[in-house]
Backbone as numpy.savetxt, mean C-alpha at the origin, in Angstrom:
# Nx Ny Nz CAx CAy CAz Cx Cy Cz
16.16 -1.26 -1.14 15.07 -1.55 -2.12 13.78 -0.85 -1.57
13.11 -0.18 -2.46 11.88 0.48 -2.18 10.74 -0.47 -2.30
9.95 -0.65 -1.23 8.84 -1.58 -1.16 7.56 -0.78 -0.92
6.58 -0.94 -1.80 5.27 -0.31 -1.63 4.21 -1.41 -1.18
3.63 -1.24 -0.06 2.56 -2.09 0.35 1.22 -1.36 0.16
0.37 -1.88 -0.69 -0.79 -1.14 -1.12 -2.09 -1.91 -0.93
-3.10 -1.22 -0.47 -4.43 -1.82 -0.44 -5.49 -0.72 -0.72
-6.56 -1.20 -1.38 -7.66 -0.25 -1.67 -8.79 -0.45 -0.60
-8.52 -1.24 0.45 -9.53 -1.46 1.48 -9.82 -0.14 2.21
-11.00 0.37 2.26 -11.29 1.60 2.85 -11.42 1.63 4.38
-11.55 0.41 4.98 -11.77 0.36 6.44 -10.75 -0.53 7.09
-10.59 -0.32 8.40 -9.65 -1.16 9.19 -10.13 -2.65 9.27
-9.22 -3.55 9.16 -9.55 -4.97 9.19 -8.36 -5.84 8.95
-8.62 -7.09 8.66 -7.56 -8.08 8.47 -6.47 -7.69 7.47
-6.84 -7.21 6.35 -5.85 -6.91 5.31 -4.89 -5.86 5.85
-5.38 -4.83 6.59 -4.51 -3.80 7.11 -3.62 -4.33 8.26
-4.12 -5.26 9.03 -3.27 -5.82 10.09 -2.12 -6.57 9.36
-2.43 -7.29 8.29 -1.41 -8.02 7.55 -0.41 -7.02 6.97
-0.89 -5.96 6.34 0.05 -4.99 5.75 0.91 -4.35 6.76
0.41 -3.93 7.88 1.17 -3.29 8.91 2.28 -4.29 9.43
1.83 -5.50 9.74 2.75 -6.55 10.17 3.94 -6.77 9.12
3.54 -6.80 7.89 4.55 -7.05 6.82 5.52 -5.81 6.76
4.93 -4.56 6.84 5.72 -3.41 6.76 6.78 -3.33 7.89
6.37 -3.69 9.12 7.26 -3.63 10.19 8.38 -4.64 10.05
7.98 -5.84 9.56 9.02 -6.89 9.36 10.03 -6.48 8.28
9.49 -5.93 7.13 10.45 -5.46 6.10 11.37 -4.37 6.59
10.78 -3.47 7.33 11.61 -2.33 7.82 12.67 -2.88 8.79
12.34 -3.88 9.58 13.38 -4.48 10.51 14.53 -5.14 9.74
14.23 -5.59 8.51 15.24 -6.15 7.70 15.96 -5.05 6.82
15.69 -3.83 7.09 16.40 -2.72 6.43 15.82 -2.25 5.12
14.60 -2.68 4.79 13.95 -2.18 3.53 13.34 -0.85 3.70
13.23 -0.11 2.63 12.60 1.20 2.59 11.14 0.91 2.23
10.22 1.09 3.21 8.81 0.65 3.07 7.95 1.90 3.15
6.96 1.92 2.15 5.87 2.91 2.24 4.61 2.17 2.04
3.59 2.47 2.84 2.26 1.94 2.77 1.38 2.97 2.05
0.56 2.52 1.11 -0.40 3.36 0.37 -1.81 2.84 0.58
-2.71 3.73 1.01 -4.11 3.38 1.16 -5.03 4.46 0.85
-6.35 4.17 0.82 -7.32 5.23 0.52 -7.31 6.34 1.62
-7.61 7.52 1.17 -7.51 8.68 2.05 -8.18 8.51 3.41
-9.31 7.83 3.45 -10.02 7.71 4.77 -9.37 6.81 5.79
-8.49 5.87 5.35 -7.83 4.98 6.22 -6.46 5.45 6.64
-5.84 6.36 5.96 -4.47 6.80 6.25 -4.39 7.30 7.70
-5.20 8.14 8.26 -5.07 8.55 9.66 -5.08 7.36 10.64
-5.93 6.34 10.37 -5.99 5.20 11.22 -4.63 4.45 11.22
-4.15 4.30 9.99 -2.86 3.54 9.86 -1.69 4.28 10.52
-1.69 5.61 10.35 -0.60 6.34 10.93 -0.64 6.32 12.45
-1.88 6.27 13.01 -2.00 6.16 14.45 -1.53 4.80 14.93
-1.85 3.76 14.22 -1.54 2.38 14.65 -0.07 2.04 14.43
0.56 2.67 13.46 1.93 2.34 13.07 2.75 3.55 12.72
3.00 4.41 13.67 3.64 5.68 13.35 5.12 5.57 12.78
5.74 4.46 13.05 7.17 4.30 12.56 7.28 3.98 11.10
6.12 3.75 10.39 6.19 3.49 8.96 5.67 4.62 8.17
6.22 4.88 7.00 5.80 6.01 6.12 4.51 5.53 5.44
3.40 6.32 5.60 2.10 5.98 5.04 1.63 7.16 4.22
1.20 6.84 3.03 0.80 7.85 2.03 -0.65 7.53 1.54
-1.31 8.57 1.01 -2.65 8.36 0.37 -2.33 7.77 -1.03
-3.15 6.73 -1.31 -3.08 6.06 -2.57 -3.46 7.00 -3.72
-2.61 7.06 -4.73 -2.88 7.74 -5.95 -2.33 6.89 -7.07
-2.21 7.43 -8.22 -1.77 6.61 -9.38 -0.29 6.66 -9.56
0.47 7.24 -8.61 1.96 7.32 -8.69 2.50 6.56 -7.55
3.02 5.41 -7.79 3.74 4.60 -6.78 5.09 4.27 -7.42
6.09 4.79 -6.74 7.45 4.54 -7.29 8.10 3.61 -6.28
8.29 2.36 -6.75 8.86 1.33 -5.90 9.50 0.19 -6.75
10.37 -0.49 -6.14 10.99 -1.65 -6.86 10.07 -2.86 -6.69
9.41 -2.93 -5.56 8.45 -4.06 -5.35 7.12 -3.50 -4.93
6.00 -3.90 -5.47 4.70 -3.47 -5.05 3.87 -4.74 -4.64
3.44 -4.68 -3.36 2.63 -5.81 -2.87 1.20 -5.26 -2.73
0.26 -5.74 -3.49 -1.05 -5.15 -3.61 -2.13 -6.06 -3.15
-3.04 -5.44 -2.34 -4.28 -6.14 -1.87 -5.46 -5.37 -2.36
-6.25 -5.87 -3.25 -7.48 -5.19 -3.76 -8.67 -5.49 -2.80
-9.43 -4.43 -2.44 -10.64 -4.67 -1.65 -11.69 -5.39 -2.48
-11.81 -5.07 -3.73 -12.81 -5.59 -4.64 -12.11 -5.85 -5.95
-11.78 -7.15 -6.26 -11.07 -7.45 -7.49 -11.89 -7.22 -8.75
-13.21 -7.04 -8.62 -14.07 -6.91 -9.77 -14.32 -5.45 -10.10
-13.85 -4.51 -9.25 -14.06 -3.14 -9.50 -13.16 -2.63 -10.64
-13.82 -2.06 -11.67 -13.02 -1.72 -12.86 -11.93 -0.67 -12.63
-12.10 0.28 -11.69 -11.05 1.23 -11.50 -9.80 0.68 -10.89
-9.93 -0.51 -10.22 -8.70 -1.15 -9.69 -7.91 -1.77 -10.78
-8.54 -2.34 -11.78 -7.78 -2.85 -12.94 -7.10 -1.74 -13.67
-7.71 -0.60 -13.81 -7.12 0.52 -14.48 -5.90 1.03 -13.65
-6.06 1.07 -12.33 -4.94 1.49 -11.47 -3.73 0.61 -11.68
-3.95 -0.75 -11.76 -2.85 -1.68 -12.01 -2.24 -1.44 -13.33
-3.02 -1.29 -14.35 -2.47 -1.04 -15.72 -1.69 0.24 -15.78
-2.15 1.33 -15.15 -1.45 2.60 -15.15 -0.10 2.46 -14.47
-0.12 1.78 -13.30 1.08 1.61 -12.48 2.17 0.86 -13.33
1.74 -0.29 -13.88 2.63 -1.14 -14.65 3.12 -0.42 -15.87
2.28 0.29 -16.57 2.71 0.96 -17.78 3.63 2.10 -17.60
3.70 2.68 -16.38 4.67 3.70 -16.06 5.96 3.11 -15.55
5.99 1.83 -15.34 7.22 1.15 -14.83 7.40 1.35 -13.36
6.34 1.61 -12.62 6.53 1.82 -11.17 6.50 0.53 -10.38
6.28 -0.58 -10.98 6.25 -1.85 -10.29 7.50 -2.60 -10.56
């Protein structure tokens, strides 16, 4: 099963610690895991967790399960991102 762990948080902190822990756990259970984040955080994530596939967040996420953490739930572009992802059937 393809699992996408996604956050729009631009800086290192609690949400990313959670996402990396979750990714490692899912991978240990044999799941195909990819983490998606903003461009500026990707190098930090890759350094902290090199065994997990980490990609820059864009509007194309192909996965069976998407686990999403929004940095700001009131930011309009985040709502649009979710609508686009769902409408393409990527979740």
